[in-house]
mmCIF file of C-alpha atoms and ligand atoms in Angstrom:
data_model
loop_
_atom_site.group_PDB
_atom_site.id
_atom_site.type_symbol
_atom_site.label_atom_id
_atom_site.label_comp_id
_atom_site.label_asym_id
_atom_site.label_seq_id
_atom_site.Cartn_x
_atom_site.Cartn_y
_atom_site.Cartn_z
ATOM 1 C CA MET M 210 16.776 -75.100 -49.890
ATOM 2 C CA SER M 211 19.730 -74.182 -51.903
ATOM 3 C CA ASP M 212 23.434 -75.250 -51.365
ATOM 4 C CA GLU M 213 24.625 -72.000 -52.719
ATOM 5 C CA PRO M 214 26.423 -69.999 -50.073
ATOM 6 C CA THR M 215 25.193 -66.377 -49.546
ATOM 7 C CA LYS M 216 27.429 -64.095 -51.604
ATOM 8 C CA LEU M 217 28.011 -60.403 -50.798
ATOM 9 C CA ALA M 218 30.232 -59.414 -53.756
ATOM 10 C CA ASP M 219 33.104 -60.592 -55.744
ATOM 11 C CA GLY M 220 36.271 -60.849 -53.605
ATOM 12 C CA ILE M 221 34.385 -59.511 -50.505
ATOM 13 C CA THR M 222 34.736 -61.856 -47.485
ATOM 14 C CA PRO M 223 34.361 -60.103 -44.304
ATOM 15 C CA ALA M 224 35.641 -61.729 -41.101
ATOM 16 C CA PRO M 225 33.054 -63.424 -38.925
ATOM 17 C CA ARG M 226 33.410 -60.665 -36.267
ATOM 18 C CA GLU M 227 32.871 -58.031 -39.037
ATOM 19 C CA ARG M 228 29.775 -59.826 -40.330
ATOM 20 C CA ALA M 229 28.153 -59.649 -37.031
ATOM 21 C CA ARG M 230 28.631 -55.872 -37.061
ATOM 22 C CA VAL M 231 27.545 -55.169 -40.562
ATOM 23 C CA LEU M 232 23.874 -53.989 -39.408
ATOM 24 C CA GLY M 233 25.844 -51.029 -37.749
ATOM 25 C CA HIS M 234 27.315 -49.558 -40.939
ATOM 26 C CA VAL M 235 26.168 -46.686 -43.170
ATOM 27 C CA CYS M 236 27.008 -46.066 -46.698
ATOM 28 C CA GLU M 237 29.853 -43.569 -47.081
ATOM 29 C CA HIS M 238 28.616 -42.268 -50.326
ATOM 30 C CA GLU M 239 27.983 -38.399 -49.900
ATOM 31 C CA GLY M 240 24.313 -38.037 -49.406
ATOM 32 C CA CYS M 241 23.189 -41.606 -49.383
ATOM 33 C CA GLY M 242 23.119 -42.753 -45.623
ATOM 34 C CA LYS M 243 21.519 -46.058 -46.407
ATOM 35 C CA HIS M 244 22.385 -49.241 -44.439
ATOM 36 C CA ALA M 245 25.793 -50.394 -45.895
ATOM 37 C CA GLY M 246 25.958 -54.331 -46.498
ATOM 38 C CA PHE M 247 29.323 -54.116 -48.383
ATOM 39 C CA GLY M 248 32.424 -53.523 -46.656
ATOM 40 C CA PHE M 249 35.891 -52.766 -48.150
ATOM 41 C CA ALA M 250 39.186 -52.835 -46.375
ATOM 42 C CA ARG M 251 42.779 -53.656 -46.848
ATOM 43 C CA PRO M 252 44.858 -55.234 -44.004
ATOM 44 C CA ARG M 253 45.634 -52.810 -41.316
ATOM 45 C CA GLN M 254 43.663 -49.934 -42.917
ATOM 46 C CA ASP M 255 40.412 -48.396 -42.267
ATOM 47 C CA GLN M 256 37.329 -50.089 -43.450
ATOM 48 C CA HIS M 257 34.867 -48.424 -45.917
ATOM 49 C CA TRP M 258 31.284 -49.294 -46.170
ATOM 50 C CA PHE M 259 28.739 -48.851 -49.100
ATOM 51 C CA CYS M 260 25.165 -49.889 -49.816
ATOM 52 C CA PHE M 261 24.154 -51.989 -52.778
ATOM 53 C CA VAL M 262 23.844 -49.032 -55.138
ATOM 54 C CA HIS M 263 27.208 -47.522 -54.216
ATOM 55 C CA ARG M 264 29.287 -50.617 -53.663
ATOM 56 C CA ALA M 265 31.370 -49.889 -56.584
ATOM 57 C CA ASP M 266 32.702 -46.780 -54.835
ATOM 58 C CA GLY M 267 34.463 -49.016 -52.425
ATOM 59 C CA GLU M 268 36.547 -50.571 -55.054
ATOM 60 C CA ARG M 269 38.870 -47.562 -54.915
ATOM 61 C CA HIS M 270 39.777 -48.312 -51.373
ATOM 62 C CA LEU M 271 40.932 -51.883 -52.273
HETATM 63 ZN ZN1 ZN H 221 24.873 -45.588 -50.767
#
């Protein structure tokens, strides 16, 4: 066992209630539609979700 925490991506720390919902999200990249494990959101704004391949797309929402 490692003591290293699971890391989603640099600077991405979903709130606990959002982490529980993560499996319900789909990548927003046009034509992708894969499971989105990476969420991007600014306070009081809509959330945007992307898969591993397209997670860089979400940075424009930050
Ligand atoms: Zn994708």
